[in-house]
Every structure is written in structure tokens, then in C-alpha cells.
GROMACS .gro file of C-alpha atoms in nm:
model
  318
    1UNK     CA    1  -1.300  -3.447  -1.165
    2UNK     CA    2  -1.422  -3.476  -0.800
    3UNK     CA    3  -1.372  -3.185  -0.594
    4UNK     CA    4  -1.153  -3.392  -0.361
    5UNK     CA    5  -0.879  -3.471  -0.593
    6UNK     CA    6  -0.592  -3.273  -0.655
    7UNK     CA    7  -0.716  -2.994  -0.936
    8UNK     CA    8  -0.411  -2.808  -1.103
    9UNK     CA    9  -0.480  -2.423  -1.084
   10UNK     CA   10  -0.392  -2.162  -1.389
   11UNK     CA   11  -0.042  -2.181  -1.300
   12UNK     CA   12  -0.020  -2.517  -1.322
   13UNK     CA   13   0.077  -2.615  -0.976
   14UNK     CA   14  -0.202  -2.935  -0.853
   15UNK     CA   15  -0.352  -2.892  -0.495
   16UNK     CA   16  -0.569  -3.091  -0.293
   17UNK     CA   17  -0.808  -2.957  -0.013
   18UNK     CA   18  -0.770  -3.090   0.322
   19UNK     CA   19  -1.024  -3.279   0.489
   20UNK     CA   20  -1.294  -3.121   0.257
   21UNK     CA   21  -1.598  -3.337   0.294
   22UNK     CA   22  -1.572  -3.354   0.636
   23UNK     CA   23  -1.532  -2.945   0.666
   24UNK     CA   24  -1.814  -2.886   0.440
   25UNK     CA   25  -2.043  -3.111   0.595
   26UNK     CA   26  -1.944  -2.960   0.934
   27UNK     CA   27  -1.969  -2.590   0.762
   28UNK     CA   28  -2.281  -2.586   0.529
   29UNK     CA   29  -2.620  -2.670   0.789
   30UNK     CA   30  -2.829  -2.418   0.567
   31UNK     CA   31  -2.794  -2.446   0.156
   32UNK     CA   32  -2.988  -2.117   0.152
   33UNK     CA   33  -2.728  -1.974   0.422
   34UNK     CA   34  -2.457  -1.728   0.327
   35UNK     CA   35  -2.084  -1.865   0.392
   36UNK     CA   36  -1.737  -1.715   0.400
   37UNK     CA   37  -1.440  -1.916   0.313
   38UNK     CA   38  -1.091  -1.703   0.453
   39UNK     CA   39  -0.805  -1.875   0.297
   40UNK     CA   40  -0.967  -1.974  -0.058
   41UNK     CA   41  -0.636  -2.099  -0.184
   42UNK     CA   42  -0.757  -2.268  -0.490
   43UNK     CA   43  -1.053  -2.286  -0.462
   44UNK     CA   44  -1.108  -2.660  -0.380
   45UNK     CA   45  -1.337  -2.575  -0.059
   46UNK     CA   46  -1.506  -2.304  -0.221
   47UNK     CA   47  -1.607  -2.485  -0.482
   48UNK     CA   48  -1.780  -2.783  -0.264
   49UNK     CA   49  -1.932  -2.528  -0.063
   50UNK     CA   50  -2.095  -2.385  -0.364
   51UNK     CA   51  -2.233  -2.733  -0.478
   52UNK     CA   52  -2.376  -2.729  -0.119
   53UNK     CA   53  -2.593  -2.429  -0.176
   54UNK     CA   54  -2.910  -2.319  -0.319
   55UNK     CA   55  -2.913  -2.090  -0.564
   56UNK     CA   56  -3.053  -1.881  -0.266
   57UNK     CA   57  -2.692  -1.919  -0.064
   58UNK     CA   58  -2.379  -1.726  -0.099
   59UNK     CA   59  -2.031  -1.748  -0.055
   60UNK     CA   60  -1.807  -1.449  -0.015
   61UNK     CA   61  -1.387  -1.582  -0.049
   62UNK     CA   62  -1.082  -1.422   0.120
   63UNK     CA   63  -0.721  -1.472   0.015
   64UNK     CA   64  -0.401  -1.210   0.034
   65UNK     CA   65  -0.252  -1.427  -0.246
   66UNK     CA   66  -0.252  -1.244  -0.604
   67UNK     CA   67  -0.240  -1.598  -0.734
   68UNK     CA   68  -0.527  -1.735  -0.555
   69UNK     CA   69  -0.747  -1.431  -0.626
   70UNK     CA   70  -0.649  -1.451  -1.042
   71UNK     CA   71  -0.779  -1.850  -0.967
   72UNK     CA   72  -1.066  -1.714  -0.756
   73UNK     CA   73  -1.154  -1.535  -1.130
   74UNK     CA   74  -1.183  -1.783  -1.322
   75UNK     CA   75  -1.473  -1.952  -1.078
   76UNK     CA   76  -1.852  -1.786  -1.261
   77UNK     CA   77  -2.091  -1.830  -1.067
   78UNK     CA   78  -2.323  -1.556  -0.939
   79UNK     CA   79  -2.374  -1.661  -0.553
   80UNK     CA   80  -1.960  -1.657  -0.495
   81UNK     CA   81  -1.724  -1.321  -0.481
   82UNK     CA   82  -1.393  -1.286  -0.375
   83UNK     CA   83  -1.179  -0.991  -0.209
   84UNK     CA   84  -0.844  -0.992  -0.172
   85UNK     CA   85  -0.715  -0.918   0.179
   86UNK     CA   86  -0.599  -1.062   0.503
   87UNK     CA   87  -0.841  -1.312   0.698
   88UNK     CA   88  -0.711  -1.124   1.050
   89UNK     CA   89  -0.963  -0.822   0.843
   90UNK     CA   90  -1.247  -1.090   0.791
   91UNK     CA   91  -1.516  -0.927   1.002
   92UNK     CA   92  -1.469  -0.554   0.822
   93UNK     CA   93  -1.445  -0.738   0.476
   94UNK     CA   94  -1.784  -0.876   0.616
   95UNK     CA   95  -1.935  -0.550   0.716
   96UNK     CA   96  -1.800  -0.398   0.370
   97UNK     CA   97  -2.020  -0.672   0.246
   98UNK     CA   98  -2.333  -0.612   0.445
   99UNK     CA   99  -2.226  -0.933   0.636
  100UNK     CA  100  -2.153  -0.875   0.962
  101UNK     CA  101  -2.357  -1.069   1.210
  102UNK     CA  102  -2.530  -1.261   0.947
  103UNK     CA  103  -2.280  -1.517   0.864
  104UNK     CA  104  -2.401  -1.865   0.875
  105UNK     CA  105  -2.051  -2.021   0.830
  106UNK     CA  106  -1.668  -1.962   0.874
  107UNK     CA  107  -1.471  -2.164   0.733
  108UNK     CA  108  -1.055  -2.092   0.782
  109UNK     CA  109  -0.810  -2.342   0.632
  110UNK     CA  110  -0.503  -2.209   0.817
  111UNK     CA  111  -0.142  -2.192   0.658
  112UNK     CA  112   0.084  -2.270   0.358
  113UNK     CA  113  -0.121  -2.430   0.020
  114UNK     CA  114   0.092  -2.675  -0.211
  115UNK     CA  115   0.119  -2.428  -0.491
  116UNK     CA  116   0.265  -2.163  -0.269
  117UNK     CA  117   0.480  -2.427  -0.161
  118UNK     CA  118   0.568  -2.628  -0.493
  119UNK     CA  119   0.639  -2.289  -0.700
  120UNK     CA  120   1.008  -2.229  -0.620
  121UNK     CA  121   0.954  -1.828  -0.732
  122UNK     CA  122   0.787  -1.820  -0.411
  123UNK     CA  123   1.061  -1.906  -0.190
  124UNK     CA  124   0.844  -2.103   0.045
  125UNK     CA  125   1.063  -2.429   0.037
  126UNK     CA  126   1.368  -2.608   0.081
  127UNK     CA  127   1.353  -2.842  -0.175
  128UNK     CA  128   1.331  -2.616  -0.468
  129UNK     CA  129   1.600  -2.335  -0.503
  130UNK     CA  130   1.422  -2.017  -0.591
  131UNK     CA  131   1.454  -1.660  -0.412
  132UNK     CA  132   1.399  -1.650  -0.047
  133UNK     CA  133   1.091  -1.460  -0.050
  134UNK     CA  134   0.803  -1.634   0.139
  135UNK     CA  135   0.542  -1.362   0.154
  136UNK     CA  136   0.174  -1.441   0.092
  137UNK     CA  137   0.125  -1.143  -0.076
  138UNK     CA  138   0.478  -1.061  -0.256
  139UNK     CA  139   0.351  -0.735  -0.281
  140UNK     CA  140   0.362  -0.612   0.064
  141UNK     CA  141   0.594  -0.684   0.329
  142UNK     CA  142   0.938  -0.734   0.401
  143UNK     CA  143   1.052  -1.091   0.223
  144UNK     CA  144   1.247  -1.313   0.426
  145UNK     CA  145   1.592  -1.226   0.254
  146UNK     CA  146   1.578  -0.916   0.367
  147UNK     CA  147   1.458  -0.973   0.749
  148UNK     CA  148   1.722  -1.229   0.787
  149UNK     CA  149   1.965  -0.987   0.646
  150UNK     CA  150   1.893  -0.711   0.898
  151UNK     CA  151   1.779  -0.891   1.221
  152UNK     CA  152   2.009  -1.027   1.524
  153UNK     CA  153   2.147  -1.343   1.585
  154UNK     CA  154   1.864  -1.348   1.907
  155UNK     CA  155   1.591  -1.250   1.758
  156UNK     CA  156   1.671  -1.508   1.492
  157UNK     CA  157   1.705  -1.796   1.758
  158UNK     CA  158   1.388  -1.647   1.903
  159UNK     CA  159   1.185  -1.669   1.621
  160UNK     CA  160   1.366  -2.070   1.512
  161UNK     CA  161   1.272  -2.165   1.861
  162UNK     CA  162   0.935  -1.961   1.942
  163UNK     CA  163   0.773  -2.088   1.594
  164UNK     CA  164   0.971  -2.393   1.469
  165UNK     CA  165   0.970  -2.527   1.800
  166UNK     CA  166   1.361  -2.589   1.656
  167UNK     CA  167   1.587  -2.688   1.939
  168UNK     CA  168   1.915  -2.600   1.773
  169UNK     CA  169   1.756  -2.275   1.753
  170UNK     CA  170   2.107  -2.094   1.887
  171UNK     CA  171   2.315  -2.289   1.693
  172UNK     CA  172   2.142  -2.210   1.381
  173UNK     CA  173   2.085  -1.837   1.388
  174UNK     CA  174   2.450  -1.833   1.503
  175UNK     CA  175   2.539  -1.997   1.157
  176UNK     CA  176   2.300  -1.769   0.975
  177UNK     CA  177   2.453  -1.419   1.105
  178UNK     CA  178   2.782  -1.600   1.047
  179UNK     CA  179   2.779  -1.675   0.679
  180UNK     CA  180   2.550  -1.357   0.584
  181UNK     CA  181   2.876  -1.137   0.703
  182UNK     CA  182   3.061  -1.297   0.360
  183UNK     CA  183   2.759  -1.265   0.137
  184UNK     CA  184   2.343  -1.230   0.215
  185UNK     CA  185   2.130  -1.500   0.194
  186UNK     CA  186   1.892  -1.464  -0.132
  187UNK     CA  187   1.813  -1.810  -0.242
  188UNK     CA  188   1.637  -2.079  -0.060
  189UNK     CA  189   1.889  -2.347  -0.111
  190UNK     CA  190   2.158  -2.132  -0.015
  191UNK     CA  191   2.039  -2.094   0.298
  192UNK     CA  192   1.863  -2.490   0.358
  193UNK     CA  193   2.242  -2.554   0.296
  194UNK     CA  194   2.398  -2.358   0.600
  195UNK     CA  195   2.145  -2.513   0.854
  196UNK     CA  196   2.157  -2.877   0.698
  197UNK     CA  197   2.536  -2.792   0.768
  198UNK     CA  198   2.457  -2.669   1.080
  199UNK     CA  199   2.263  -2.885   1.239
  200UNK     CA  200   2.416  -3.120   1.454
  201UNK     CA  201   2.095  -3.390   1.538
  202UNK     CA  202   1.885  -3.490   1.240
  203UNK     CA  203   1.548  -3.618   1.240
  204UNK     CA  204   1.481  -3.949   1.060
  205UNK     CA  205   1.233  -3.855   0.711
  206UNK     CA  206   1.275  -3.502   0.808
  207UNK     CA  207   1.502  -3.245   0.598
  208UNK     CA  208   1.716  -3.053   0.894
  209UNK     CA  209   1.591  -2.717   0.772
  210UNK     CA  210   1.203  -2.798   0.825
  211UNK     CA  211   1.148  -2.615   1.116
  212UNK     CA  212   1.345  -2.331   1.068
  213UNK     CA  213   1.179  -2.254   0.720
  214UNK     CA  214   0.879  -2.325   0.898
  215UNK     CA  215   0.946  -2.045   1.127
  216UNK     CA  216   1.065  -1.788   0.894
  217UNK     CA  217   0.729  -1.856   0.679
  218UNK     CA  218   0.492  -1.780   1.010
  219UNK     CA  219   0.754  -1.457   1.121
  220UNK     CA  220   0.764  -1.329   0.767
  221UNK     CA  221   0.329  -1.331   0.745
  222UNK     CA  222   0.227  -1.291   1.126
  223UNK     CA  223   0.021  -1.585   1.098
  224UNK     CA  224   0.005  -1.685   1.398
  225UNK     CA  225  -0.127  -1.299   1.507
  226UNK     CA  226  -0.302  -1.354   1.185
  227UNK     CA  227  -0.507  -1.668   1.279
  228UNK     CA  228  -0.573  -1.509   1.681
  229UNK     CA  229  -0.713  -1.180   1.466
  230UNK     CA  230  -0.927  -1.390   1.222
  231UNK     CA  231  -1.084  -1.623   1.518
  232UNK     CA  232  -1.174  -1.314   1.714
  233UNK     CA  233  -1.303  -1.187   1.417
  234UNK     CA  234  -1.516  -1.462   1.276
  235UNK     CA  235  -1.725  -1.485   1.626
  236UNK     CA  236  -1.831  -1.135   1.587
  237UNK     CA  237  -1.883  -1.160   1.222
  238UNK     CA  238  -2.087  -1.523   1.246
  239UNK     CA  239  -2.494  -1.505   1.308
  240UNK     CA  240  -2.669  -1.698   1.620
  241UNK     CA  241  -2.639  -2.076   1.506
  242UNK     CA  242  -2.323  -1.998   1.259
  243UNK     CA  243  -2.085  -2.219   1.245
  244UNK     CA  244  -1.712  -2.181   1.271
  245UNK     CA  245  -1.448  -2.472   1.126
  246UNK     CA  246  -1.096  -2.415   1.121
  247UNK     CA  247  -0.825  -2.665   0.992
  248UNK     CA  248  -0.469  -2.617   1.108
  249UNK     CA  249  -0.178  -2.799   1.032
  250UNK     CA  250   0.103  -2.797   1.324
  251UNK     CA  251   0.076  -2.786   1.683
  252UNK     CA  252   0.125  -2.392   1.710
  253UNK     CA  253  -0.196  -2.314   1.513
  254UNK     CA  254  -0.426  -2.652   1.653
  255UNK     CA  255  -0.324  -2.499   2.017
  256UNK     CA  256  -0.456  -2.159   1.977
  257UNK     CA  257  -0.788  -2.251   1.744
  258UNK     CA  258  -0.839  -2.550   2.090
  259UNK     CA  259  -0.822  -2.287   2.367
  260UNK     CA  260  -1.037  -1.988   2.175
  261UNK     CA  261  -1.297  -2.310   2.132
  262UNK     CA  262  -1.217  -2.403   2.495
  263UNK     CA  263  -1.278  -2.073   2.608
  264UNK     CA  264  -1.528  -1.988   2.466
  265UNK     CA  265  -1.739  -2.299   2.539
  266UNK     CA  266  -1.674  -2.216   2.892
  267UNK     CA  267  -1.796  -1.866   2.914
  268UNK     CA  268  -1.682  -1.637   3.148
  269UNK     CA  269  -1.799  -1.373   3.413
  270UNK     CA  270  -1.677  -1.062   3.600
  271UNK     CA  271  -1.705  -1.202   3.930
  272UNK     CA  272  -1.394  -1.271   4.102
  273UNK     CA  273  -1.231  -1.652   4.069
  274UNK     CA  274  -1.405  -1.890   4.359
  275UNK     CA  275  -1.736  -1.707   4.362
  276UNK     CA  276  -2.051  -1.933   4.271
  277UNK     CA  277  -2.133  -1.867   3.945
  278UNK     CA  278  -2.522  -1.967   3.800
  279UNK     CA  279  -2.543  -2.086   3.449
  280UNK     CA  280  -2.732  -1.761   3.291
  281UNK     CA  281  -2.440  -1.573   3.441
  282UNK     CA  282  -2.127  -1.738   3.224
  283UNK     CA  283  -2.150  -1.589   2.867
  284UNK     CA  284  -2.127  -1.885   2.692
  285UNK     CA  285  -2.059  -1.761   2.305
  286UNK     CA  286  -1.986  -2.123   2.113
  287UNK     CA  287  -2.042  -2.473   2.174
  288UNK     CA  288  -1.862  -2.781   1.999
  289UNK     CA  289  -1.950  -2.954   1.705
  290UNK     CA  290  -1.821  -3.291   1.777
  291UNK     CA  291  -1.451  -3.408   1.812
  292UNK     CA  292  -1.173  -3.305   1.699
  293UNK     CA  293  -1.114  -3.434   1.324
  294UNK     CA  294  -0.812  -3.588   1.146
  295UNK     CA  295  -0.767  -3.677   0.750
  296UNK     CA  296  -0.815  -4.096   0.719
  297UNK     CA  297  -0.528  -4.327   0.585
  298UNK     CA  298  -0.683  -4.276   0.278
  299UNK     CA  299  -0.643  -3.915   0.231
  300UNK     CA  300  -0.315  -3.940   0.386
  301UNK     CA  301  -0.178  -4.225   0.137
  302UNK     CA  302  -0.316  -3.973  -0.138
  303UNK     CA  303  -0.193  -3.654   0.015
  304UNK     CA  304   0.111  -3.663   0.256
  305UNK     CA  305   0.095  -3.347   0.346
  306UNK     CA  306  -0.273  -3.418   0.502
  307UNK     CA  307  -0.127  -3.584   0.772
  308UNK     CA  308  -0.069  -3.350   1.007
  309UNK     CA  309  -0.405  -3.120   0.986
  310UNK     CA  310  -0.674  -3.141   1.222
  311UNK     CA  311  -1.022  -2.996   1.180
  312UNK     CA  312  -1.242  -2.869   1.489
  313UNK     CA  313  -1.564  -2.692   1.481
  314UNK     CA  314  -1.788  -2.532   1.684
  315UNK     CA  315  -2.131  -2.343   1.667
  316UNK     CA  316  -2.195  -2.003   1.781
  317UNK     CA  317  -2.449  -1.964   2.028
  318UNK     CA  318  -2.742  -1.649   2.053
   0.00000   0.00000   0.00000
């Protein structure tokens, strides 16, 4: 089977890589390079990364998910290990690896993977009842059950309108805090029920609890502090000439990965705004590798949930 269709992994649950040609071709410009992959998932990048190499390269894998590292285990090949951890911790993983600075590649596929979200033990969706959990790691943590049955109505509306980008973000947490004072809220269906109930303006195709499970899912694992921790990181941790490729999937991530690009493309200086600045004096630390990328109709018609990602990359500079 091609490394671009969906593979099932050991738990049985399929899952399809995003955009992975077209990140591993941006990724892998030396085969005798060594390459770290922070969100191995299932393996599907890692695995055409590895095809990519020499037996000279090397891969080192990331992943805070128990399931993805007992998949990552079952992959034998000598030039690949694996670590479990969080990506925000990529460049001390590196340095624990004798890495740091010599990276030739980062690769970061940012956010949820379809077994996390097609196992309903995990909690992670709406359209399979299982506990309301959510965690990456369900080892560590507080699950969302038990942050939605401790935290206010505001900070509730806060985090359904600072991360779901949910405008009936009031409303919502209003009906939450409501219906937990008869019983808590331990089951995902449960609680897609209340907000379906709740929601007074639904979107055409799109399931009226989308963007407030959306926002639980980023609150509950920081990823959005995650993904600001693992960009910083991967500059630092990336040799001269590395390259950095990052694939989000909704606005919130694609904004921040733009502007650290942006910003970084730019360069900046000490001197105060308006002064004349030469070109030797702007710290330029990355520049662009080509435009912005987006999956085809092709991998879209194949894999829905493609549709929203976007891939941008970027090479870091001596």
C-alpha cells in the first residue's frame, strides 16, 4: 500500500497523512540529512521520510500520544527512534539526542489525527458517544469532564469564543453551567446534545457543536501555546539551511505558523522604529520556501478532512 493512502494502525482506526508528498518533498533536501518529525501520529509521514533517506539519514519522532508511540514500535528500522513527549519540548528532546543545531528538517503536522478522533474512548468527538476526555496524553492532565465541571460560565464563553471562534459563545457556556448544576457532563454526546439544543443559528453541513468541541480540544492540550513553544523551538533546534514545514488545519494555528514565518523573514533590529536600517543589520533567521500549500481536489475527494490544512515552509538561514 502507498504511503499516501489511508493505513489502519494497531488499533484498528485508518488514517491518512495530509498533504504528504508535498511536505516531504518540501522537508527532505538531503537523504543523508537527519530529520525530526513532532507529531508522528501514525506514522504515515515518518514513514515517507524514511523512504527519502539514505541509509546515512535519520529520523528522530515525537508524539505525547501512548497510542502513537505503541504504533511508532512497531516501525524497525535502524535510522528512525521515537520519544514520547510534547513537541513545545522539541529542541531539549533534540539536545537529549545530540541534535540540537544540527537538524536538517522540522517537520510539525499540527492538531487532532483521525484515530484520536474516530476512537470514541477518546472523547475527542461529537459524533461518537464515549467519555468526555480529550487529552492527548490521557495520562496527564485534567480531561475535559472535569475542567468543564469546575470552571465558570466566563471562562467557558472565553475559551468557546477565544478558540472556536463560536459566536454563541455566551449562550452556550450559559447552557453548560446550567445543566451541569442537575448532573456533570461525562459523555460526549451528552454534552453535543445541550449545545445542539442550545444553539440558536446553525451552520449548513456543520454539526452545531463543532466549534465548541473544537475549543475544549485546544483548552484541554494548550495547543495553541503548544504550537508557539514548538516553532520557537524548532528554529533553535534546526542547522543553517534546515528546513522547517508545518501543516495546520484551522485559521487559529495557519495565523500563528504565517506571522513566526513573516517575522522571521523580516528580521529585526534594536534600533528604534523609523531609523534607516542596512541589510547586514536586520537578523534575518528564515526565508520562504515557496507559497503557501493546500491539499488538491483529489486528496480532498479522498480525505474530507484534508480540506482545510495548509502547508507552509520555510528555510533557516546561517
Amino acid at each position: 500500500m502507498p504511503p499516501s493512502a489511508a493505513e489502519p494502525s494497531r488499533h484498528g482506526f485508518r488514517h491518512a497523512s495530509v498533504l504528504l508528498d508535498g511536505a516531504v518533498d518540501a522537508l527532505v533536501h538531503d537523504p543523508e540529512g537527519v530529520y525530526l518529525d513532532g507529531t508522528f501520529g501514525r506514522g504515515g509521514h515518518s514513514r515517507a521520510i524514511l523512504e527519502r533517506l539514505s541509509p546515512e539519514g535519520r529520523l528522530l519522532a515525537i508524539d505525547r500520544d501512548p497510542q502513537a508511540i505503541a504504533e511508532a514500535h512497531t516501525l524497525t528500522d535502524s535510522r528512525f527512534a521515537i520519544e514520547q513527549g510534547e513537541f513545545a519540548n522539541l529542541a531539549e528532546i533534540a539536545r537529549r539526542h545530540d541534535l540540537f543545531g544540527k537538524l536538517n528538517g522540522v517537520l510539525l503536522d499540527v492538531g487532532v489525527s483521525s484515530p484520536q478522533l474516530d476512537d470514541p474512548e477518546r472523547g475527542f468527538s461529537f459524533l461518537r458517544d464515549g467519555p468526555l476526555d480529550m487529552r492527548m496524553d490521557p495520562t496527564r492532565g485534567e480531561s475535559a469532564a472535569d475542567w468543564l465541571a469546575r470552571a465558570s460560565e466566563a471562562d467557558i464563553a472565553q475559551v468557546f469564543k477565544s478558540y472556536g471562534e463560536e459566536r454563541f459563545a455566551k449562550r452556550l457556556a450559559r447552557a453548560v453551567v446550567t445543566r451541569r448544576l442537575e448532573k456533570p457532563f461525562l459523555r460526549t454526546g451528552d454534552l453535543a446534545e445541550v449545545l445542539k439544543t442550545a444553539h440558536p443559528a446553525w451552520e449548513k453541513g456543520k454539526h452545531p457543536a463543532t466549534r465548541a468541541f473544537q475549543a475544549l480540544r485546544i483548552h484541554i492540550n494548550a495547543e495553541l501555546e503548544q504550537l508557539d513553544a514548538a516553532l520557537a523551538g524548532a528554529l533553535e533546534a534546526l542547522a543553517p539551511g534546515g528546513h522547517l514545514v508545518v501543516i495546520s488545519f484551522h485559521s487559529l494555528e495557519d495565523r500563528r505558523v504565517k506571522r513566526f514565518i513573516r517575522e522571521h523573514v523580516r528580521g529585526d533590529s534594536d534600533l528604534p522604529r523609523g531609523v534607516p536600517v542596512r541589510e547586514d543589520q536586520l537578523r534575518r533567521r528564515l526565508e520562504m520556501l515557496g507559497k503557501a500549500q493546500r491539499p488538491s481536489a483529489a486528496e480532498v475527494d479522498a480525505n474530507p478532512r484534508a480540506r482545510s490544512a495548509v502547508m507552509r515552509a520555510a528555510r533557516k538561514l546561517a
